[in-house]
XYZ file of C-alpha atoms in Angstrom:
402
model
C -94.626 32.888 -8.651
C -94.312 31.240 -5.289
C -94.135 27.872 -7.014
C -91.114 29.002 -9.119
C -89.259 30.269 -6.092
C -89.907 27.009 -4.319
C -88.524 25.019 -7.288
C -85.347 27.181 -7.389
C -84.828 26.593 -3.690
C -85.199 22.838 -4.098
C -82.679 22.859 -7.009
C -80.183 24.874 -4.969
C -80.448 22.439 -2.108
C -79.796 19.488 -4.410
C -76.642 21.173 -5.872
C -75.340 22.088 -2.409
C -75.888 18.563 -1.280
C -73.890 17.224 -4.229
C -71.067 19.633 -3.420
C -71.135 18.548 0.178
C -70.991 14.898 -0.814
C -68.083 15.687 -3.141
C -66.271 17.536 -0.411
C -66.821 14.697 2.006
C -65.617 12.152 -0.581
C -62.446 14.143 -1.364
C -61.787 14.698 2.353
C -62.033 11.014 3.218
C -60.117 9.948 0.110
C -57.272 12.267 1.064
C -57.123 10.951 4.618
C -57.349 7.375 3.409
C -54.412 8.102 1.087
C -52.397 9.752 3.861
C -53.137 6.902 6.237
C -52.101 4.410 3.567
C -48.839 6.295 3.070
C -48.257 6.421 6.830
C -48.890 2.680 7.046
C -46.359 2.226 4.209
C -43.767 4.322 6.056
C -44.434 2.430 9.289
C -43.910 -0.854 7.445
C -40.674 0.466 5.901
C -39.481 1.640 9.342
C -40.223 -1.785 10.762
C -38.205 -3.474 8.015
C -35.341 -1.029 8.558
C -35.223 -1.619 12.320
C -34.978 -5.399 11.952
C -32.159 -5.062 9.423
C -34.094 -5.999 6.278
C -32.607 -3.011 4.466
C -33.239 -3.995 0.833
C -36.984 -4.443 1.430
C -37.062 -1.311 3.581
C -35.642 0.732 0.702
C -38.282 -0.628 -1.674
C -41.005 0.192 0.848
C -39.732 3.755 1.323
C -39.535 4.264 -2.452
C -43.152 3.079 -2.916
C -44.494 5.879 -0.751
C -45.387 9.136 -2.462
C -44.234 11.076 0.621
C -40.781 12.178 -0.603
C -39.991 13.950 2.640
C -36.597 14.642 4.176
C -37.199 11.768 6.591
C -37.849 9.291 3.765
C -34.755 10.391 1.834
C -32.652 10.139 4.992
C -33.955 6.665 5.824
C -33.127 5.475 2.314
C -29.594 6.867 2.735
C -29.243 5.144 6.113
C -30.506 1.831 4.753
C -28.052 1.930 1.840
C -25.233 2.657 4.273
C -26.308 -0.172 6.567
C -26.348 -2.757 3.778
C -23.067 -1.549 2.309
C -24.203 0.064 -0.936
C -22.166 3.142 -0.160
C -22.360 4.879 -3.541
C -26.165 4.969 -3.287
C -25.916 6.023 0.350
C -23.670 8.964 -0.540
C -26.054 10.011 -3.328
C -29.060 10.067 -1.004
C -27.158 11.786 1.823
C -26.137 14.470 -0.648
C -29.792 14.956 -1.617
C -30.755 15.342 2.031
C -27.986 17.880 2.674
C -29.298 19.975 -0.222
C -32.501 20.538 1.776
C -33.066 23.202 4.433
C -32.663 22.701 8.190
C -30.565 19.528 8.011
C -29.787 18.086 11.451
C -26.173 18.056 12.643
C -26.334 14.275 13.129
C -27.000 13.855 9.388
C -23.965 15.955 8.491
C -21.836 13.882 10.861
C -23.092 10.595 9.367
C -22.349 11.872 5.854
C -18.859 13.017 6.841
C -18.068 9.626 8.386
C -19.284 7.833 5.282
C -17.147 10.083 3.085
C -14.109 9.165 5.188
C -14.886 5.440 5.158
C -15.285 5.424 1.376
C -12.064 7.319 0.706
C -13.681 10.601 -0.319
C -11.105 12.437 1.762
C -11.170 15.805 0.002
C -14.926 16.228 0.497
C -14.704 14.858 4.032
C -11.889 17.316 4.795
C -14.039 20.217 3.618
C -17.072 19.102 5.646
C -15.113 18.430 8.844
C -13.254 21.734 8.473
C -16.637 23.469 8.392
C -17.763 21.570 11.485
C -14.519 22.383 13.341
C -14.915 26.069 12.533
C -18.540 26.087 13.671
C -17.975 23.882 16.747
C -14.350 24.519 17.831
C -14.955 23.028 21.276
C -16.004 19.621 19.955
C -13.006 17.250 20.382
C -14.422 14.531 18.151
C -14.658 16.868 15.161
C -11.004 17.812 15.750
C -10.056 14.122 15.915
C -11.979 13.157 12.774
C -10.499 16.045 10.808
C -7.107 14.812 11.996
C -7.886 11.321 10.650
C -8.840 12.741 7.252
C -5.700 14.907 7.178
C -3.640 11.849 8.067
C -5.226 9.876 5.214
C -4.293 12.738 2.897
C -0.722 12.663 4.285
C -1.177 16.205 5.566
C 1.368 17.048 8.284
C -1.234 19.185 10.022
C -3.034 16.022 11.171
C -1.129 15.816 14.459
C -2.188 19.342 15.412
C -5.854 18.335 15.274
C -5.213 15.201 17.350
C -3.442 17.311 19.945
C -6.263 19.855 19.991
C -8.814 17.081 20.471
C -6.795 15.697 23.376
C -6.358 19.164 24.860
C -10.115 19.654 24.794
C -10.728 16.226 26.320
C -7.924 14.276 28.007
C -10.200 11.228 28.137
C -10.460 11.119 24.327
C -8.800 7.739 23.811
C -8.524 7.719 20.033
C -6.734 11.057 19.772
C -4.470 10.007 22.654
C -3.473 6.884 20.732
C -2.754 8.847 17.553
C -0.477 11.239 19.455
C 1.350 8.423 21.261
C 1.809 6.475 18.006
C 3.085 9.586 16.213
C 5.773 10.167 18.840
C 6.646 6.463 18.989
C 7.617 6.614 15.316
C 9.814 9.599 16.121
C 11.359 7.741 19.110
C 10.164 10.487 21.481
C 9.895 7.981 24.310
C 9.266 10.489 27.102
C 6.310 12.013 25.237
C 4.964 8.535 24.471
C 5.140 7.652 28.169
C 3.471 10.858 29.306
C 0.706 10.838 26.680
C -0.174 7.145 26.905
C -0.344 7.213 30.687
C -2.710 10.191 30.593
C -5.015 8.131 28.422
C -4.672 5.012 30.581
C -5.501 7.058 33.658
C -9.048 7.512 32.349
C -9.291 4.087 30.709
C -6.721 1.540 31.979
C -7.833 -1.155 29.525
C -7.051 0.709 26.311
C -5.279 -2.071 24.407
C -3.840 0.310 21.810
C -2.119 2.455 24.442
C -0.846 -0.624 26.310
C 0.589 -1.876 23.022
C 2.280 1.466 22.289
C 3.944 1.508 25.713
C 5.092 -2.091 25.315
C 6.565 -1.332 21.896
C 8.221 1.806 23.249
C 10.150 -0.222 25.822
C 11.000 -2.902 23.249
C 12.570 -0.279 21.007
C 14.638 0.810 23.992
C 15.552 -2.878 24.582
C 14.110 -2.638 28.094
C 12.447 -6.043 28.070
C 11.678 -6.147 31.772
C 9.691 -2.888 31.458
C 7.932 -4.009 28.252
C 6.811 -7.361 29.637
C 3.935 -6.195 31.941
C 2.208 -4.365 29.088
C 2.098 -7.430 26.854
C 1.017 -9.586 29.803
C -1.815 -7.110 30.403
C -2.840 -7.378 26.739
C -3.030 -11.145 27.110
C -5.178 -10.709 30.248
C -7.501 -8.534 28.157
C -7.938 -11.461 25.754
C -5.695 -10.001 23.046
C -4.575 -13.454 21.977
C -3.005 -12.830 18.598
C 0.275 -13.341 16.787
C 1.610 -9.901 17.704
C 1.087 -10.305 21.466
C 2.365 -13.904 21.625
C 5.451 -12.991 19.578
C 6.287 -10.006 21.799
C 5.739 -12.044 24.963
C 8.002 -14.782 23.609
C 10.693 -12.189 22.907
C 10.370 -10.535 26.332
C 10.458 -13.837 28.215
C 13.429 -14.950 26.167
C 15.357 -11.756 26.888
C 14.492 -11.906 30.611
C 15.648 -15.543 30.863
C 12.156 -16.956 31.427
C 12.834 -19.547 28.738
C 10.074 -21.964 29.754
C 7.432 -19.237 29.347
C 9.069 -18.152 26.100
C 8.668 -21.656 24.652
C 4.929 -21.583 25.403
C 4.430 -18.397 23.391
C 6.681 -19.460 20.528
C 4.576 -22.630 20.295
C 1.392 -20.525 20.230
C 2.700 -18.495 17.300
C 3.971 -21.531 15.384
C 0.828 -23.609 15.982
C -1.712 -20.928 15.108
C -0.164 -18.101 13.093
C 3.288 -18.447 11.587
C 5.716 -21.251 10.796
C 8.732 -19.252 9.697
C 12.326 -20.354 9.944
C 13.151 -17.653 12.485
C 10.448 -18.742 14.912
C 11.611 -22.362 14.866
C 15.164 -21.186 15.451
C 14.090 -18.987 18.364
C 12.114 -21.838 19.895
C 15.124 -24.113 19.549
C 17.256 -21.487 21.340
C 14.861 -21.586 24.296
C 15.146 -25.359 24.574
C 18.908 -25.089 24.292
C 18.920 -22.613 27.192
C 16.791 -25.077 29.184
C 19.318 -27.817 28.313
C 16.613 -29.814 26.566
C 18.889 -30.813 23.753
C 16.627 -33.294 21.983
C 13.886 -30.673 21.690
C 16.419 -28.071 20.598
C 17.710 -30.351 17.852
C 14.176 -31.130 16.708
C 13.344 -27.475 16.124
C 16.751 -26.552 14.706
C 16.269 -29.270 12.100
C 12.759 -27.998 11.341
C 14.150 -24.478 10.953
C 16.821 -25.767 8.631
C 14.203 -27.279 6.303
C 12.464 -23.922 6.011
C 15.444 -21.657 5.549
C 16.861 -20.435 2.268
C 20.614 -20.150 1.786
C 22.907 -19.338 3.540
C 22.415 -21.943 6.266
C 25.908 -22.281 7.761
C 24.837 -20.651 11.042
C 22.012 -23.146 11.506
C 24.229 -26.132 10.746
C 26.824 -24.757 13.143
C 24.212 -24.345 15.899
C 23.044 -27.927 15.425
C 26.674 -29.013 15.772
C 26.937 -27.105 19.051
C 23.884 -28.902 20.453
C 25.419 -32.258 19.541
C 28.580 -31.095 21.274
C 26.621 -30.432 24.481
C 25.367 -34.007 24.229
C 28.981 -35.159 23.668
C 27.847 -36.692 20.400
C 31.159 -35.867 18.722
C 30.554 -37.641 15.428
C 27.336 -35.733 14.733
C 28.887 -32.494 15.938
C 31.810 -32.914 13.531
C 29.458 -33.925 10.719
C 27.309 -30.781 11.011
C 30.304 -28.496 11.478
C 31.767 -29.862 8.264
C 28.438 -29.282 6.546
C 28.466 -25.649 7.728
C 31.946 -25.222 6.253
C 30.795 -26.786 3.024
C 28.135 -24.067 2.834
C 30.698 -21.380 3.646
C 34.396 -22.354 3.512
C 35.351 -18.965 5.037
C 33.214 -19.494 8.136
C 35.898 -18.848 10.778
C 33.866 -19.851 13.827
C 32.950 -23.118 12.147
C 36.596 -23.880 11.315
C 37.677 -23.094 14.861
C 34.897 -25.246 16.317
C 35.818 -28.132 14.016
C 39.378 -28.069 15.335
C 38.099 -28.083 18.930
C 35.746 -30.974 18.216
C 38.469 -32.981 16.499
C 40.738 -32.395 19.490
C 38.069 -33.809 21.833
C 37.085 -36.752 19.636
C 40.227 -38.127 17.980
C 42.989 -39.810 19.978
C 45.713 -39.476 17.372
C 47.559 -36.132 17.903
C 48.501 -36.060 14.199
C 44.816 -35.924 13.212
C 44.205 -33.201 15.773
C 47.167 -31.224 14.460
C 45.862 -31.511 10.922
C 42.599 -29.711 11.863
C 44.445 -26.939 13.721
C 46.820 -26.368 10.831
C 43.873 -26.120 8.441
C 42.489 -23.293 10.569
C 45.869 -21.489 10.651
C 46.287 -21.840 6.905
C 42.938 -20.070 6.357
C 42.802 -17.467 9.106
C 46.251 -16.880 10.657
C 46.629 -13.511 8.899
C 43.203 -12.220 9.999
C 43.919 -9.700 12.777
C 40.320 -9.802 14.003
C 40.839 -13.460 14.873
C 44.140 -12.920 16.682
C 42.807 -14.206 20.032
C 41.667 -17.533 18.547
C 44.851 -17.825 16.479
C 47.060 -17.410 19.566
C 45.135 -20.139 21.413
C 45.460 -22.494 18.470
C 49.203 -21.839 18.135
C 49.720 -22.773 21.784
C 47.784 -25.989 21.225
C 49.782 -26.730 18.046
C 53.058 -26.455 20.025
C 51.681 -28.892 22.611
C 50.635 -31.386 19.964
C 53.943 -31.124 18.090
C 55.794 -31.770 21.341
C 53.521 -34.760 22.053
C 54.124 -36.170 18.574
C 57.892 -35.648 18.897
C 58.044 -37.432 22.252
C 55.995 -40.296 20.891
C 58.329 -40.627 17.875
C 61.461 -40.691 20.087
C 59.975 -43.318 22.376
C 59.438 -45.593 19.417
């Protein structure tokens, strides 16, 4: 009897030992698996942080830990490498889970905006604005989405953002730009200067103020803003063109030429720019340079070109190169026979160049034949008639003396 009991006890001990070994095996296998998964996640995180997003995504997908963190990291990696459709899909999966962080909602909303999903972005930002009415950035971003959707309510959200935070530069710019389009110059001035008070180097606000004064044709007031933009290393076609215009209008022609050259050499070689540059050289009495750029402009311009030919003639006149001046004036009239200023100038040039009064008279009479009846040209017609009488008298006296 005792022997049987002893055998049962030994058997029980063997079974318990097997169970214990099984439990220990399962326990260690589980922890080995978890550690392996954690190592996999750590490797994926490392790849993500050094910008190797494609390999990071593969590493995250290999792990069997399909947690919220893993899903979010996959979404972030897709966004970082520019595969936005996949990023949106994974963000949407994360947002379907419980207890989603606010930062994730914000990232999703921004991605929706950047990918043109404005209706969904509008809905999400509207929710955020309702829940966090004191957050100026949510107001601003909802305004941006509304603006993209051509919703007139956009400006109200920009203004609310700026009311909540007068240092919010982006909403300040949107308000200033909105009123610039409406030519509300006083509001532009007030709003932009509020923004510049907190951040004096806001290039967008400096640009808005410069443009505001340009639209008012106050070139002296506009000039400092574009100079400031240049100081802030905003060396682009827009700034150089506006500086060239301001310097030209404020009679700083030498500085204007520098900026016109910058635009022509690096950005734009249009007819108008060459003509403007030539005007600066003409104002500086550098006639050879003026002629050079007028001729270059002429090669670029489509018809009509009578004004350009006429201007070239004027430069030759300043050089007292009468033959060339007459030649280009005649060419301008060939382009446009009804070009009154050209016809008048031709008569003046002929009067200065030819010695024979009969030839001079011929040019004046040609002008009168074309334009004597034009009341808008009465002043020029009266001057020419006086000169015609003088020439006729001169011719008559010369005839009698012979």
